[in-house]
mmCIF file of C-alpha atoms and ligand atoms in Angstrom:
data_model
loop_
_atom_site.group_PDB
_atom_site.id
_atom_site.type_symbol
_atom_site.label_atom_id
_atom_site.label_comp_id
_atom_site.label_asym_id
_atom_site.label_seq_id
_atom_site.Cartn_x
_atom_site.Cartn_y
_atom_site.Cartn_z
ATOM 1 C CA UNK A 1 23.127 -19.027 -8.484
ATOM 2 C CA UNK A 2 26.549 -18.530 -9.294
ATOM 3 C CA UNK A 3 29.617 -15.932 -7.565
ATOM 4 C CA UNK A 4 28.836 -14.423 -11.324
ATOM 5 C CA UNK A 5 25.230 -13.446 -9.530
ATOM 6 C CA UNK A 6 26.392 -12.463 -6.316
ATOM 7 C CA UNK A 7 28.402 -10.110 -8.063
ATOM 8 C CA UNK A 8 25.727 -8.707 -10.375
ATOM 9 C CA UNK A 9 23.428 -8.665 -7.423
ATOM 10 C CA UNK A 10 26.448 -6.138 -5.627
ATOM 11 C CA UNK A 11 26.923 -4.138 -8.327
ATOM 12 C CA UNK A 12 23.047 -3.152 -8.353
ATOM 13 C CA UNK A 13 23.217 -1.845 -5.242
ATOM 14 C CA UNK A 14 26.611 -0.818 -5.703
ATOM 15 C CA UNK A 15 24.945 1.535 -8.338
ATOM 16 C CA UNK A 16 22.048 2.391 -5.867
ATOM 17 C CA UNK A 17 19.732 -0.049 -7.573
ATOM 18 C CA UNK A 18 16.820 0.005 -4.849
ATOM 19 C CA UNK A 19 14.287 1.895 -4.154
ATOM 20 C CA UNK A 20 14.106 4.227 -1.124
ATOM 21 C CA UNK A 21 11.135 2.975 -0.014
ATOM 22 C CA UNK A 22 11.258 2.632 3.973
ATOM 23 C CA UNK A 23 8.058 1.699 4.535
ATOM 24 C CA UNK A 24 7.309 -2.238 4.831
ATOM 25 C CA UNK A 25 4.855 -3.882 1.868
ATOM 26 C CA UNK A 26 1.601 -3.555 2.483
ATOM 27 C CA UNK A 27 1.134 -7.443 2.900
ATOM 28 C CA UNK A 28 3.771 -7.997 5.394
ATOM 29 C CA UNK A 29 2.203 -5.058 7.773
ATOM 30 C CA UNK A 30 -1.240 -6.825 7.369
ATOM 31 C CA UNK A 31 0.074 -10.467 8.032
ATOM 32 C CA UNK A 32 2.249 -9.926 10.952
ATOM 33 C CA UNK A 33 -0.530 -8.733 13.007
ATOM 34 C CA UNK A 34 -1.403 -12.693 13.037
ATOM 35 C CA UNK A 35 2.547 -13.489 13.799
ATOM 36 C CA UNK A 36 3.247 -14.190 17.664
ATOM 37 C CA UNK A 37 4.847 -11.178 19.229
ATOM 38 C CA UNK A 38 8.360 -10.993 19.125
ATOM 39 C CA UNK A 39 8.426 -14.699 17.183
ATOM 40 C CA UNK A 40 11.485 -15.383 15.283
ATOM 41 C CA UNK A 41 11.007 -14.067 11.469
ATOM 42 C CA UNK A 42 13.419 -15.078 8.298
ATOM 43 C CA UNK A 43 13.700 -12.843 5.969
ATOM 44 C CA UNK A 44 14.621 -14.928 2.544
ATOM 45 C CA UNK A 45 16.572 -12.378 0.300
ATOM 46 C CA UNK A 46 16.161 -9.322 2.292
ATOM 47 C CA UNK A 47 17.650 -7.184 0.216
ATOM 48 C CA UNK A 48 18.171 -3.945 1.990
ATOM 49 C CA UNK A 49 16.405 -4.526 4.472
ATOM 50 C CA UNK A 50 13.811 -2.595 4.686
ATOM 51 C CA UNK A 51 10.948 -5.319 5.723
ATOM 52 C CA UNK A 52 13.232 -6.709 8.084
ATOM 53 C CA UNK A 53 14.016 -3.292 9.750
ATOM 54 C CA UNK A 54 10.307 -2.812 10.503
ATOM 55 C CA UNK A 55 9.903 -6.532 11.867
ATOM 56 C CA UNK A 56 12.680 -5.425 14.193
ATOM 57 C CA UNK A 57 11.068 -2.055 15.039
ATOM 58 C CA UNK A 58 7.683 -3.974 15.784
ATOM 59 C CA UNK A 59 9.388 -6.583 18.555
ATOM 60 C CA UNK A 60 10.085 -9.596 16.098
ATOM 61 C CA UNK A 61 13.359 -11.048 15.842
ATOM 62 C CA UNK A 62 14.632 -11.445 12.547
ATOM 63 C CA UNK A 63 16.947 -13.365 10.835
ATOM 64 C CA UNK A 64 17.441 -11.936 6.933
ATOM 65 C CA UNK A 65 19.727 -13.848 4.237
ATOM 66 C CA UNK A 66 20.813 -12.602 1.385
ATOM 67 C CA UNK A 67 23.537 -13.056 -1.605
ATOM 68 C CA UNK A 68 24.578 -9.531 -1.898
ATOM 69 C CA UNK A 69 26.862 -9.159 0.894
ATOM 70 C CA UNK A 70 26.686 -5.335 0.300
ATOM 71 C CA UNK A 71 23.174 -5.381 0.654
ATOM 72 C CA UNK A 72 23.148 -7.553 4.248
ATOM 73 C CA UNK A 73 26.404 -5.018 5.349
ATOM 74 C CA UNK A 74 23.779 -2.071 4.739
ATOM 75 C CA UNK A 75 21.263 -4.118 6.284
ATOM 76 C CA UNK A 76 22.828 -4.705 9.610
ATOM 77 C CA UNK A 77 24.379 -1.220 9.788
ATOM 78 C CA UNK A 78 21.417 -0.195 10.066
ATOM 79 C CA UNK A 79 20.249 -2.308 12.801
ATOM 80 C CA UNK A 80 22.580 -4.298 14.804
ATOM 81 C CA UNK A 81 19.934 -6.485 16.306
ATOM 82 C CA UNK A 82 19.137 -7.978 12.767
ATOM 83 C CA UNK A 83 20.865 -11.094 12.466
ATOM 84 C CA UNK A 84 21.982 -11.477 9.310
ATOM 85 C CA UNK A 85 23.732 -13.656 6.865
ATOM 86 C CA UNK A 86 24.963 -13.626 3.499
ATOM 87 C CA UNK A 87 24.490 -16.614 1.673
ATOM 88 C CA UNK A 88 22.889 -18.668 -1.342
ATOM 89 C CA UNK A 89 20.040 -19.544 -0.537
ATOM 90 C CA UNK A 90 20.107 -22.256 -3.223
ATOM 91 C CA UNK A 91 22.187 -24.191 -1.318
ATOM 92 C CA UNK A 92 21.436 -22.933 2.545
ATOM 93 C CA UNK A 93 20.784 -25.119 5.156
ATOM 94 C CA UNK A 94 18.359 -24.037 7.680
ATOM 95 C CA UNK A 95 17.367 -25.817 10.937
ATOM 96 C CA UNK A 96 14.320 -27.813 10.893
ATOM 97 C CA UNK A 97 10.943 -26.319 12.448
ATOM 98 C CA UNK A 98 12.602 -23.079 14.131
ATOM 99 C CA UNK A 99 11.147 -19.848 12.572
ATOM 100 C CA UNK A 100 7.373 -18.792 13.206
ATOM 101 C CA UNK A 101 7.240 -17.067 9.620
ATOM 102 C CA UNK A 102 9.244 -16.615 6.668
ATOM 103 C CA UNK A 103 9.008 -13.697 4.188
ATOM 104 C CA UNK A 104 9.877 -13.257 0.609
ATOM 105 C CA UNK A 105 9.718 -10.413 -1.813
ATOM 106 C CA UNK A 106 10.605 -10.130 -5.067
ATOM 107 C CA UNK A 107 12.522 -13.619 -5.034
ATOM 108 C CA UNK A 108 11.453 -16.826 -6.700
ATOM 109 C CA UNK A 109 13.051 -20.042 -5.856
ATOM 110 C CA UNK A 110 10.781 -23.198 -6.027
ATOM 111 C CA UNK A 111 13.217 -25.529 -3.837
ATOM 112 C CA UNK A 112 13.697 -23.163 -1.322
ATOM 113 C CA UNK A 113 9.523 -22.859 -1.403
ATOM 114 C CA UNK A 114 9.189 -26.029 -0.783
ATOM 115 C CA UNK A 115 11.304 -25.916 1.878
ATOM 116 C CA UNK A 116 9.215 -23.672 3.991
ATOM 117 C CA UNK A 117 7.285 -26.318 5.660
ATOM 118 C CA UNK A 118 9.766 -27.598 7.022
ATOM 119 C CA UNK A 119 11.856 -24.533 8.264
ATOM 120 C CA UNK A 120 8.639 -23.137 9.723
ATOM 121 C CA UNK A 121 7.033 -24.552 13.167
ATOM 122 C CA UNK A 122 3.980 -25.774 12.878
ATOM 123 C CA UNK A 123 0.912 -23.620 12.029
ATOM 124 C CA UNK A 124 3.899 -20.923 11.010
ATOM 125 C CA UNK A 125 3.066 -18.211 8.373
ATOM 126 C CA UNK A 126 4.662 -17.709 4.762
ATOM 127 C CA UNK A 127 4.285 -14.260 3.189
ATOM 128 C CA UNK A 128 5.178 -14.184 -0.237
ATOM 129 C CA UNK A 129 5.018 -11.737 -2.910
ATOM 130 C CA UNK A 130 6.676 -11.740 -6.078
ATOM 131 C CA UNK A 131 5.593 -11.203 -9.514
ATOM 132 C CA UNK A 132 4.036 -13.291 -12.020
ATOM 133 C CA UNK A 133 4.215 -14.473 -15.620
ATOM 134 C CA UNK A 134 1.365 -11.548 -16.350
ATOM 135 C CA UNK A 135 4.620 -9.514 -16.018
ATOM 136 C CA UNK A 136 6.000 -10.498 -19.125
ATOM 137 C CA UNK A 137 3.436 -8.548 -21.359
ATOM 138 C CA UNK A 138 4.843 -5.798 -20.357
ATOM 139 C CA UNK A 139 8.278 -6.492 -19.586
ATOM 140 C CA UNK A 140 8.995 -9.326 -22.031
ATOM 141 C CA UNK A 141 12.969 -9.430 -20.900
ATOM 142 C CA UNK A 142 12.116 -10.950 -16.799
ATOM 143 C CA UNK A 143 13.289 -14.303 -17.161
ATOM 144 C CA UNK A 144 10.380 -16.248 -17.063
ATOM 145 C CA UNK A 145 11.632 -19.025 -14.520
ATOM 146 C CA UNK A 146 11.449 -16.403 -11.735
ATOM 147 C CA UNK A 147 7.859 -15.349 -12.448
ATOM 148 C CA UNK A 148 4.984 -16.968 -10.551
ATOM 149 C CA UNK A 149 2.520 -18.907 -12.698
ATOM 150 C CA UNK A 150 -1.280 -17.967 -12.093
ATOM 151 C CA UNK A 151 -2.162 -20.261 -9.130
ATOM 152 C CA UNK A 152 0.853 -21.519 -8.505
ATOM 153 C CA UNK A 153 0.944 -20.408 -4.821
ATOM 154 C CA UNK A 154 -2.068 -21.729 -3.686
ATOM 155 C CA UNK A 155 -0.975 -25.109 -5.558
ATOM 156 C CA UNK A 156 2.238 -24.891 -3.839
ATOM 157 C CA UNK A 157 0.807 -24.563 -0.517
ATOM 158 C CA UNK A 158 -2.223 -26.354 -0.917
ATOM 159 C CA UNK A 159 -3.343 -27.549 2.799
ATOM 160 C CA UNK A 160 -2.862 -24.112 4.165
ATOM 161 C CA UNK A 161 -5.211 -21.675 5.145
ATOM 162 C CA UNK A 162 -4.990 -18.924 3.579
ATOM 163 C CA UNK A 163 -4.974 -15.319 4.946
ATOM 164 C CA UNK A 164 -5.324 -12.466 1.970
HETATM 165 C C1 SAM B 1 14.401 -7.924 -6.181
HETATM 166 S S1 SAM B 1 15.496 -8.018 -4.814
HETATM 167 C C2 SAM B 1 14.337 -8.085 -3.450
HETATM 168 C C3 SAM B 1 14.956 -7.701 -2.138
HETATM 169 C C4 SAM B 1 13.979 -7.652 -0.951
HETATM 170 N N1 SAM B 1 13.332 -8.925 -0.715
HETATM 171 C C5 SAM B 1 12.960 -6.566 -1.172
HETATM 172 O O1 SAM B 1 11.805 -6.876 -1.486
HETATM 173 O O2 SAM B 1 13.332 -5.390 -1.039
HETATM 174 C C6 SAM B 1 16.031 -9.681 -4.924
HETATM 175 C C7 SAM B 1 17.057 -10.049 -3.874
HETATM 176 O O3 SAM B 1 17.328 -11.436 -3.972
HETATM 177 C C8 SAM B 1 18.697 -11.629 -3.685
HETATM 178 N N2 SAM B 1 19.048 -12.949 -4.238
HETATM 179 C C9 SAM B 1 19.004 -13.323 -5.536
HETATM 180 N N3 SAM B 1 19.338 -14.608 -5.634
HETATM 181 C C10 SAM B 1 19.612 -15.055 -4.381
HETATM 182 C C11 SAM B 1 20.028 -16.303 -3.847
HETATM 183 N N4 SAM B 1 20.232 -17.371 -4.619
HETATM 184 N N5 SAM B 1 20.199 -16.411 -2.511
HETATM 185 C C12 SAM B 1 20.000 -15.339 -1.712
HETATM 186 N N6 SAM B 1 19.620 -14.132 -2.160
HETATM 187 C C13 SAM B 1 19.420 -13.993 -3.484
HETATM 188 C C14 SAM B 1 19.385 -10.444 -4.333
HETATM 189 O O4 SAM B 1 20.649 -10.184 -3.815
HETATM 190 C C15 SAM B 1 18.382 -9.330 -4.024
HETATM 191 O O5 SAM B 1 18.701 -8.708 -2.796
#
């Protein structure tokens, strides 16, 4: 990820890019009913923030990073108890076995995936959802390197249990 990105990913929102959708996906409201109350969430690529608001508004702490710094300056306007950071997360650093779950949507990068096992405590939760190489039938311009193979979740985390 370069500045070049950051910038793009600015502009998009800039422009009004995302959706208005306030409501949290439909995965992360079903998953964080098995998350410890109030347990320390990070948010990979929050975006707007609109998962990470509704962490907040259900007791979790959250912690939400994010290249666009006009997206996390949106994002913590909106809720001051959000910590938040902008950064790449390419080349973040985070402490070692700290957050009970991390969350990503709509963001695809293997290092920082394989990273989660060790950012997470033990028996932490990952919730991921992002789309997949299926996409490209239909939208043939998504650069494929961001697009989930067919299995290649359950191959990444292989040794988990798996909640869906
Ligand atoms: C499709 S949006 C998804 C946002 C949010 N997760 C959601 O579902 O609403 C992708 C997000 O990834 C962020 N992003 C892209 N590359 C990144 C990187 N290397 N490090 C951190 N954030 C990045 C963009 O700024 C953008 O907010």
């Amino acid at each position: 990820m370069s500045a070049d990105d950051a910038g793009r990913w600015n502009a998009r929102y800039q422009q009004g890019w995302h959706s208005n959708e306030s409501k949290p996906r439909e995965v992360l409201s079903r998953a964080a009913q098995l998350f410890q109350p109030g347990s320390l969430v990070l948010d990979l690529a929050m975006g707007m923030g609109t998962n990470a608001h509704w962490l907040l508004q259900n007791g979790f702490r959250v912690v939400g990073v994010d290249v666009s710094s006009v997206a996390v300056q949106s994002a913590k306007r909106q809720n001051q108890a959000l910590m938040a950071f902008v950064g790449d997360l390419c080349e973040f650093h985070f402490p070692l076995a700290v957050f009970s779950a991390a969350i990503s949507f709509y963001f695809l990068d293997r290092k920082v995936l394989s990273n989660l096992p060790r950012i997470l405590i033990p028996n932490g939760f990952a919730v991921i959802e992002t789309l997949t190489a299926d996409m490209l039938e239909i939208r043939p311009e998504l650069p494929a390197g961001f697009l989930l193979h067919a299995g290649e979740l359950r191959d990444s985390f292989s040794g988990w249990k798996v909640h869906y």
